[in-house]
Each structure stands twice: as structure tokens, then as C-alpha cells.
Tab-separated table of C-alpha atoms in Angstrom:
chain	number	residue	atom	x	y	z
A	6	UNK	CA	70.689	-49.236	136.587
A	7	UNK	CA	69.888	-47.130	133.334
A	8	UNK	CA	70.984	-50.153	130.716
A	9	UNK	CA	69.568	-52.782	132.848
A	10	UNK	CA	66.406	-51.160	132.670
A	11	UNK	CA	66.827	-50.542	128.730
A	12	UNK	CA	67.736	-54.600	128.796
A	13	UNK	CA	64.228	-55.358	130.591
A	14	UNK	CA	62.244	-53.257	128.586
A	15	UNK	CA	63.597	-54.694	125.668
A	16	UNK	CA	62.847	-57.761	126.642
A	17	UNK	CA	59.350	-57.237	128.263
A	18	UNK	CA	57.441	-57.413	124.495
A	19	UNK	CA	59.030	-60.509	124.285
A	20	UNK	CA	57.689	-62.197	127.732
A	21	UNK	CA	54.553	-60.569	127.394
A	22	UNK	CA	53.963	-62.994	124.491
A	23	UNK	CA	54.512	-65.491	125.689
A	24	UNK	CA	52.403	-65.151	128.462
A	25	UNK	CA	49.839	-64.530	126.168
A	26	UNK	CA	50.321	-67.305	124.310
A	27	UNK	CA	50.545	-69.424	127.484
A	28	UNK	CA	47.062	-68.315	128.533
A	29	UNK	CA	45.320	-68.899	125.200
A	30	UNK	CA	46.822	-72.540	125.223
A	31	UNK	CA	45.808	-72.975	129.045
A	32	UNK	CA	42.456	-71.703	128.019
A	33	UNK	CA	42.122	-73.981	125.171
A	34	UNK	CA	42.999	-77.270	127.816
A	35	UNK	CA	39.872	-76.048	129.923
A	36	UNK	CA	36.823	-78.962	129.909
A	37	UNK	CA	34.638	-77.252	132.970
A	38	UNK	CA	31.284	-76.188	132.332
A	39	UNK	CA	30.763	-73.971	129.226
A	40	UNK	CA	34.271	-74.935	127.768
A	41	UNK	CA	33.896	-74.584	123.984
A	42	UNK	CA	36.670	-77.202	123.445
A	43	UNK	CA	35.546	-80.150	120.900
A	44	UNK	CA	35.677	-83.559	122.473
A	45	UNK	CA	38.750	-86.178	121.975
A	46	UNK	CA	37.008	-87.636	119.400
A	47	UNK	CA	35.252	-85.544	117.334
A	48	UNK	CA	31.903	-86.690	114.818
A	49	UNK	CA	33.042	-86.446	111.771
A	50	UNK	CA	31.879	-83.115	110.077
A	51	UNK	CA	30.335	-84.440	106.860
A	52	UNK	CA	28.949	-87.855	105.635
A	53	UNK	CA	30.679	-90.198	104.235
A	54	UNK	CA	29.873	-92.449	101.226
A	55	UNK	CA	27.907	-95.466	103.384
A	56	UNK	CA	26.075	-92.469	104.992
A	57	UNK	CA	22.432	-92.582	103.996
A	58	UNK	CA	20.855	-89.951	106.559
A	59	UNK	CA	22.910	-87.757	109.473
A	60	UNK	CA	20.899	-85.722	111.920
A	61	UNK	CA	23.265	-83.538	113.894
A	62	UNK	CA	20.133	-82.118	116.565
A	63	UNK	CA	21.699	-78.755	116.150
A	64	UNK	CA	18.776	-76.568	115.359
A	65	UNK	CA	18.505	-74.050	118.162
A	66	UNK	CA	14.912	-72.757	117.223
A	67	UNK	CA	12.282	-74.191	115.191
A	68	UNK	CA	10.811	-77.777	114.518
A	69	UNK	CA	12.521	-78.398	111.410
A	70	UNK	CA	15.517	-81.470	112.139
A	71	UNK	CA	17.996	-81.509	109.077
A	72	UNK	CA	19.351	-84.277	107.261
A	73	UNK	CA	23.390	-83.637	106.189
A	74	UNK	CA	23.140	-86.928	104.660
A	75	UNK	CA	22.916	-87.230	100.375
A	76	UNK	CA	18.706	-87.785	100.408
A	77	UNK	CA	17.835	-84.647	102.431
A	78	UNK	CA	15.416	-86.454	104.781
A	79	UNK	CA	14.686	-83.888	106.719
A	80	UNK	CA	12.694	-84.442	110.382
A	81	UNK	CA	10.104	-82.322	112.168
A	82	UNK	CA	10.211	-82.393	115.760
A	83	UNK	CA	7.360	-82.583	117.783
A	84	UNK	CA	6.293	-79.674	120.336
A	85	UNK	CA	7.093	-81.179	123.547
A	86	UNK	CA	10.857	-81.031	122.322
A	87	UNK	CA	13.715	-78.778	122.541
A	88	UNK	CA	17.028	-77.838	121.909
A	89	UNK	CA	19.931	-78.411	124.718
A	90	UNK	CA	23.571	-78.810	124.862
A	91	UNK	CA	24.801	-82.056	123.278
A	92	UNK	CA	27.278	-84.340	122.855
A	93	UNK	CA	28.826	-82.389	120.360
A	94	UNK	CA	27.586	-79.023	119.577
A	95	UNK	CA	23.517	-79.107	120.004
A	96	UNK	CA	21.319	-82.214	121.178
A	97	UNK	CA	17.252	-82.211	121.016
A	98	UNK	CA	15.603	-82.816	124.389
A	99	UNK	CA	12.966	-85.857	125.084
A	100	UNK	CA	10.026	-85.775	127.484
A	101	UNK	CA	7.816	-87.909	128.697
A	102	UNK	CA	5.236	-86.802	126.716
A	103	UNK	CA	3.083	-88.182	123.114
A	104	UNK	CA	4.181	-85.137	121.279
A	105	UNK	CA	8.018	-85.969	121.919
A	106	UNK	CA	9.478	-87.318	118.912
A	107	UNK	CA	11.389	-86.325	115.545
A	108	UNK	CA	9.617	-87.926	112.772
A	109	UNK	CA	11.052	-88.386	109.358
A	110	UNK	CA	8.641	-89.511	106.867
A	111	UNK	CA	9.011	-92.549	104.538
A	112	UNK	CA	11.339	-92.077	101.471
A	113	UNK	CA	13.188	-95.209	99.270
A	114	UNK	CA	16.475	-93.862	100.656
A	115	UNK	CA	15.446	-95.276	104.451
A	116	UNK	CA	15.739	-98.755	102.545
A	117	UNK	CA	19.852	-99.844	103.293
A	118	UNK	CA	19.894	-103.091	101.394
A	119	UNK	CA	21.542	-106.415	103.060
A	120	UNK	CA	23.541	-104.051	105.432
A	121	UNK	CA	22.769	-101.587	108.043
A	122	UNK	CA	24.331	-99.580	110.578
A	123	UNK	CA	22.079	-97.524	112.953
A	124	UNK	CA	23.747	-95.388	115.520
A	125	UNK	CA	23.415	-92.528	118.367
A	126	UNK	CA	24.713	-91.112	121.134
A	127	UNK	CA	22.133	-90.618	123.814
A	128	UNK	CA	21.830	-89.497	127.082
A	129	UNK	CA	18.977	-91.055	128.629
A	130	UNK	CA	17.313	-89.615	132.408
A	131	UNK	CA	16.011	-92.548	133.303
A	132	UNK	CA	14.459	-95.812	132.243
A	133	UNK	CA	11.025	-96.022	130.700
A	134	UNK	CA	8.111	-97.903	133.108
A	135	UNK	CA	7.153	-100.139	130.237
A	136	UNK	CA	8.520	-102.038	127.792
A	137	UNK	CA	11.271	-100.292	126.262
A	138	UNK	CA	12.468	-96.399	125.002
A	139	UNK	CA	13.181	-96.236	121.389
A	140	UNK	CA	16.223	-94.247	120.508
A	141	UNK	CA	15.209	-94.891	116.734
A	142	UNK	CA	13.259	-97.153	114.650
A	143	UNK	CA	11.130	-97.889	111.783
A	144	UNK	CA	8.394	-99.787	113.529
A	145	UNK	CA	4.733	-98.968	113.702
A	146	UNK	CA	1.808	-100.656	115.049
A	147	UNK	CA	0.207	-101.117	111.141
A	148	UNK	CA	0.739	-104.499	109.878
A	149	UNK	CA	3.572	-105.097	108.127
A	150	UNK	CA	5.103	-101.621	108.585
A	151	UNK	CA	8.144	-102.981	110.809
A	152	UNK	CA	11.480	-103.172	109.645
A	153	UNK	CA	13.975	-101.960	112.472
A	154	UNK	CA	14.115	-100.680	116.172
A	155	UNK	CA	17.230	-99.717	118.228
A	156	UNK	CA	15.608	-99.084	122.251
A	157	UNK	CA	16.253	-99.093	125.308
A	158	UNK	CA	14.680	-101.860	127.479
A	159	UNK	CA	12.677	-100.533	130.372
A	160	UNK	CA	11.396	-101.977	133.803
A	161	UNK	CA	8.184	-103.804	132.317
A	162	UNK	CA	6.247	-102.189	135.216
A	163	UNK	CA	2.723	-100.525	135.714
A	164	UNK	CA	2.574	-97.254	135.564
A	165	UNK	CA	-0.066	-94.610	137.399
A	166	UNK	CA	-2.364	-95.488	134.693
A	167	UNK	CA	-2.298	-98.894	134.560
A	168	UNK	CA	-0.466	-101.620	132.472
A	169	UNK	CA	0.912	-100.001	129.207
A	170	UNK	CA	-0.695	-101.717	125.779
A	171	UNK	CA	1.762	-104.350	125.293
A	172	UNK	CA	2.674	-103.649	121.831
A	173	UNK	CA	6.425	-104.604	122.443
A	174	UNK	CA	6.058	-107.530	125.094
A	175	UNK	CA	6.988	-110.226	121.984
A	176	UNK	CA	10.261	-108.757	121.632
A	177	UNK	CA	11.819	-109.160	125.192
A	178	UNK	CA	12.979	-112.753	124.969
A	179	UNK	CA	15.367	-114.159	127.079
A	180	UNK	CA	18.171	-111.939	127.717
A	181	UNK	CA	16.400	-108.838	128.155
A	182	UNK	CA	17.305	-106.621	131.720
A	183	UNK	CA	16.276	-103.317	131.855
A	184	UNK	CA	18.476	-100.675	131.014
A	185	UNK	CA	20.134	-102.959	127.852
A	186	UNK	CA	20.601	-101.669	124.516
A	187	UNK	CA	17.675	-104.271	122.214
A	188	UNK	CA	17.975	-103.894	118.588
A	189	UNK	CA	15.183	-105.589	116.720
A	190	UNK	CA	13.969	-106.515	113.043
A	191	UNK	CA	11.660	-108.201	111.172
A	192	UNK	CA	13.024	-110.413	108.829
A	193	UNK	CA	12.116	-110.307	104.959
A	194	UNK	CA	11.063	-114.092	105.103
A	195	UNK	CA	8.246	-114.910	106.829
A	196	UNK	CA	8.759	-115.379	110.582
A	197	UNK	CA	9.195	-113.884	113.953
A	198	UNK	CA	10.364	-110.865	114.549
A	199	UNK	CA	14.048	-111.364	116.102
A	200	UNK	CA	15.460	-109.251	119.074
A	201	UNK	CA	18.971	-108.857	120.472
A	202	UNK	CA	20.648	-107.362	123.255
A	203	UNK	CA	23.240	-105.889	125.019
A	204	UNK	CA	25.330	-107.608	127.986
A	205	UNK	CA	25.411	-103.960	129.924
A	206	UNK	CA	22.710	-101.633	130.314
A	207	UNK	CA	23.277	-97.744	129.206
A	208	UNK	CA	24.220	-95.527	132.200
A	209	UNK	CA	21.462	-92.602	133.617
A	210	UNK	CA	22.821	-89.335	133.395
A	211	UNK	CA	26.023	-90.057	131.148
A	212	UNK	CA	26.247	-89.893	127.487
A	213	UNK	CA	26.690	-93.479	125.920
A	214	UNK	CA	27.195	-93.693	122.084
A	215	UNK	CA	25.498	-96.494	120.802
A	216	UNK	CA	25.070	-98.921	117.606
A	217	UNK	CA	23.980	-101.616	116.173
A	218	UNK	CA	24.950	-103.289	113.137
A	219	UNK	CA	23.645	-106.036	110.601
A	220	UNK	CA	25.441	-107.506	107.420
A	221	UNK	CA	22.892	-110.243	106.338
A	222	UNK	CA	24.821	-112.731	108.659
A	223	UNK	CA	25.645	-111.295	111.956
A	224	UNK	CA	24.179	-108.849	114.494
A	225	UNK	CA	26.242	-106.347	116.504
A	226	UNK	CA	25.627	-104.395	119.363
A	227	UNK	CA	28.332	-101.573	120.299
A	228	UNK	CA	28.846	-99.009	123.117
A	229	UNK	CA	30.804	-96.212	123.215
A	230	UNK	CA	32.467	-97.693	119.889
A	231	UNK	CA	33.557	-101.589	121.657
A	232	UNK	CA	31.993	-104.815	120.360
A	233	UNK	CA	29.550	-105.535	123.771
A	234	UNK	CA	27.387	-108.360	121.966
A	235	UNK	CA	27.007	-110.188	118.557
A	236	UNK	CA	24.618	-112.890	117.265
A	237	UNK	CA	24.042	-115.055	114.252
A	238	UNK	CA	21.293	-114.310	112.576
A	239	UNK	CA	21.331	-114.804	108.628
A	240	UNK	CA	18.616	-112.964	106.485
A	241	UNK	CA	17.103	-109.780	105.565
A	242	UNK	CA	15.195	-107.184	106.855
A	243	UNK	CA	12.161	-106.857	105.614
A	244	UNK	CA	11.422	-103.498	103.482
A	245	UNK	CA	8.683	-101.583	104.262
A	246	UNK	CA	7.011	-98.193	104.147
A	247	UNK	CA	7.562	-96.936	107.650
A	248	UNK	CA	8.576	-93.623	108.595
A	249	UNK	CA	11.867	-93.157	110.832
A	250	UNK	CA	10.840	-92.183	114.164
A	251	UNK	CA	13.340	-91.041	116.517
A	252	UNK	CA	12.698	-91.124	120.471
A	253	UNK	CA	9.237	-92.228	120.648
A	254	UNK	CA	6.744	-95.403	119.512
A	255	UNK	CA	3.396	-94.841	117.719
A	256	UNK	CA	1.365	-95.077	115.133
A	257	UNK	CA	2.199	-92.225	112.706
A	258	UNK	CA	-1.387	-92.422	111.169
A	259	UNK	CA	-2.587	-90.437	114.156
A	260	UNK	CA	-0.597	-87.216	113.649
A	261	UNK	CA	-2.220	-84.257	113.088
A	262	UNK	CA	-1.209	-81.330	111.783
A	263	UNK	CA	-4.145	-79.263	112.629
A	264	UNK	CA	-3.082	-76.810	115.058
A	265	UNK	CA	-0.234	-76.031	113.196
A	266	UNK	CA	2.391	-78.100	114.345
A	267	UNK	CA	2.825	-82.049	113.748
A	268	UNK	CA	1.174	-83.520	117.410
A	269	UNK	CA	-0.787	-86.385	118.522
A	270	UNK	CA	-4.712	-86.000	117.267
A	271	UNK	CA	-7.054	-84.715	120.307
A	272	UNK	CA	-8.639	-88.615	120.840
A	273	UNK	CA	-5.077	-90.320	121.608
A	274	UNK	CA	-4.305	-92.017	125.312
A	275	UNK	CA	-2.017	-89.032	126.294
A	276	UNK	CA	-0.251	-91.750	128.187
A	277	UNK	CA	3.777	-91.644	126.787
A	278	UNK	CA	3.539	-95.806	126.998
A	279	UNK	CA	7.330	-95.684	124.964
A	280	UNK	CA	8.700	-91.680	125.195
A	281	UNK	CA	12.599	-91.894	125.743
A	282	UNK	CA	13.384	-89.435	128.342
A	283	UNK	CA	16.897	-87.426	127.883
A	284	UNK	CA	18.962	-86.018	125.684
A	285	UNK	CA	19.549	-87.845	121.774
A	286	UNK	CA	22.325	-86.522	119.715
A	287	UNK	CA	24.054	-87.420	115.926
A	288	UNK	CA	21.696	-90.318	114.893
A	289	UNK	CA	23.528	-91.932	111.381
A	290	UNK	CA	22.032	-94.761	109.631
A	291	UNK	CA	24.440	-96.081	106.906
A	292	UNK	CA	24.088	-98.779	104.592
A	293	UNK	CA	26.908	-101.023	105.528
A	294	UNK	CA	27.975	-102.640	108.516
A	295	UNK	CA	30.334	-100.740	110.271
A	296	UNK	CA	33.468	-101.864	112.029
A	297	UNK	CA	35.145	-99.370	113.650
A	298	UNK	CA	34.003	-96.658	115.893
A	299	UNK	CA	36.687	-94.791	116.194
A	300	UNK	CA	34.764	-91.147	117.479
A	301	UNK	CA	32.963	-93.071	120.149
A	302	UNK	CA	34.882	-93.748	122.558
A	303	UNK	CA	34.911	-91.101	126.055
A	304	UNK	CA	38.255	-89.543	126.347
């Protein structure tokens, strides 16, 4: 009894090992709540060289959104939004509110040439009463400061205070169903603005990755990293001196910055008309048309 006690505590070092070892891989398989375990297909950690502007939404505190892209175009968030759990790592919160947005102010950099790529991964609450949600555009009420818009089409509805202003009716051409993906752009020739759309609407409550893409010949339109929809469409879009604004539609000439923070000005229809509602993570804009996807897709 003696040696085969000496043999099983000379083998117990051993076992306990690999038990450990066991429970740190079982531990590192674990995708319920709080798991810290990075997702199948990871965001890539830095930009690459068709990156022109990255905004992870990782800031826990503070108003300031940061740019890992080459310009540094750095975003400021407006009060009525937050930080939350993301896609991957952080995510900033939306609300149906005026002063719900990320704006990042004009800079030559936003210009991408005969190619652009605009992407996201969002996770929307619901669909907007009006006309549409904008995950991210550069499109403003002024004349000719509209170059680009990637929304979400809403119900075209009335809301408890009335009809909303209309600003985005011309866009919703045939095709349009609420819930679809619309990307949008005015070309550089003189013309109508052209609109395009998904076949599928995003899903409520579920993160969706989506993109759309432009080469000077053909539009695409791509969720969670497959081709949905393309369209011919040969041209330009037209430069302008817009800001980026992220999650929201408005005329950035109305910000204030008098109470301290960058909000609406005290004589604006509090009525969110266009606020997306939900959860907007990892918005790239690159200037080429991108193919592949590869990080998008769900596990």
C-alpha cells in the first residue's frame, strides 16, 4: 500500500496540470454573457493602407470618438450618447434624441477619390418612424453639401408630432421597404441624387455588419460580409465640404457649443425626425472598393 501511494503522489503534480490546463482551455471556449473571448472573426487591429478613417467606439468615458485611421479625424459625441458593450470590445449607444450623434468635422481626407467603401456594424432597436436612420453619411440639408449616406430605411409614418420634414422623401424610389440597408450619393455631374438598396432588411436586436461600396462603375451593398445587391451606376461622387455624421441627420450649422458640450442650439424642433436607435460599432471608410469581407461574417 506504501509504494502505491508513493506511485500516486508522484503522479498527482502531474494530473493536477492537466486539469488545470483543461479548465483554462474550457474557460477560454465559454461565449455566455460576460465571456471575454474575441469573436470568430476578429476586426482587424490596425488600418490598413485603403483605410482613410477607423472609429473603434471604444471610449468608455468622455465625448471625444478617436480616429485610428492615418488623418486623425477625431469625432465628438453628442450628450445623449454613451458607451455600451459592442460588437467587438466597446460600441457607442444611440437614442432617440437631437443630441445623439458623433460628428466629425470636414477635413480633405473625408474626400476618397473614384472609390469608396463605407462600412459598420450596427445593432439597431428598432426602425425609425420616418424616412430613414442614418448609420453614416456626409449629407446636410445646405445646398450642395451632399456627397454620401449609408441608412437605414424606416416606416415613412407620422409620428406623435406630426409628419416629419421630408428632407429624405426624394431618395426612396422604387425598391425601398423599411428595414433595407439605402446607400445614397450625389453624383459629381449635374443630376439627381441616386439611391440603392438592399434585397433584406437589417434584423432588430442582432448585430448586422454592413457596407456599401462604389468604384466609379458599380454599386454594392453587403451584409454580414455577402454580396446582397449591386447596381450600375457609372460616375462620381460629388466632393463637398460636409462633415461626417454618424447616427443622426441635421444640419451641422445649428450646433452649439455653448453649454459646454457640442448639442443642438435651444430654438431647434427637439423632434429626432432621423436619430438611429441602437448600438453602432467599427465604422471604416476606405478609399477603394472593397471585395472581401472576410471579419464579417457571424460565426
Amino acid at each position: 500500500m506504501t509504494g502505491a501511494r508513493d506511485r500516486l503522489s508522484h503522479l498527482r503534480p502531474r494530473v493536477l496540470a492537466a486539469l488545470v490546463a483543461a479548465c483554462i482551455a474550457c474557460a477560454g471556449c465559454a461565449h455566455g454573457p460576460g465571456s471575454a473571448q474575441a469573436p470568430k472573426y476578429a476586426w482587424p487591429a490596425e488600418a490598413d493602407s485603403a483605410t482613410i478613417a477607423l472609429w473603434r467606439m471604444d471610449e468608455v468615458v468622455g465625448l471625444v470618438i478617436a480616429d485610428i485611421g492615418p488623418s486623425g479625424l477625431q469625432g465628438t459625441a453628442g450628450v445623449d450618447t454613451r458607451s455600451d458593450y459592442g460588437r467587438i470590445g466597446r460600441a457607442r449607444a444611440f437614442t432617440t434624441s437631437v443630441n445623439s450623434f458623433v460628428l466629425v468635422p470636414y477635413g480633405p481626407a473625408l474626400e476618397t477619390g473614384a472609390a469608396l467603401t463605407v462600412e459598420a456594424w450596427i445593432d439597431p432597436d428598432q426602425i425609425g418612424t420616418y424616412e430613414d436612420t442614418p448609420i453614416a453619411g456626409r449629407w446636410t440639408p445646405e445646398p450642395l453639401q451632399t456627397s454620401w449616406l449609408l441608412t437605414i430605411v424606416g416606416k415613412l409614418g407620422v409620428g406623435p408630432n406630426g409628419p416629419g420634414p421630408g428632407d429624405h422623401l426624394g431618395l426612396l424610389r422604387q425598391g425601398f421597404a423599411a428595414g433595407k440597408v439605402m446607400f445614397a450619393f450625389q453624383p459629381e455631374e449635374a443630376g439627381a441624387n441616386r439611391s440603392f438598396f438592399s434585397t433584406r432588411p437589417v434584423d432588430v436586436g442582432r448585430w448586422t455588419h454592413v457596407a456599401a461600396t462604389y468604384d466609379g462603375q458599380v454599386v454594392r451593398i453587403y451584409l454580414n460580409g455577402q454580396l446582397d445587391a449591386q447596381y450600375a451606376s457609372p460616375g462620381r461622387i460629388r466632393p463637398s465640404e460636409a462633415p461626417l455624421v454618424i447616427g443622426n441627420y441635421f444640419d451641422p450649422r445649428l450646433l452649439t457649443t455653448f453649454s459646454g458640450d457640442l448639442r443642438m442650439g435651444p430654438s431647434v424642433d427637439p423632434t429626432a425626425y432621423y436619430a438611429f436607435s441602437g448600438l453602432i460599432d467599427e465604422v471604416r471608410i476606405s478609399n477603394r472598393a472593397r471585395l472581401a469581407f472576410p471579419y464579417a461574417r457571424h460565426p
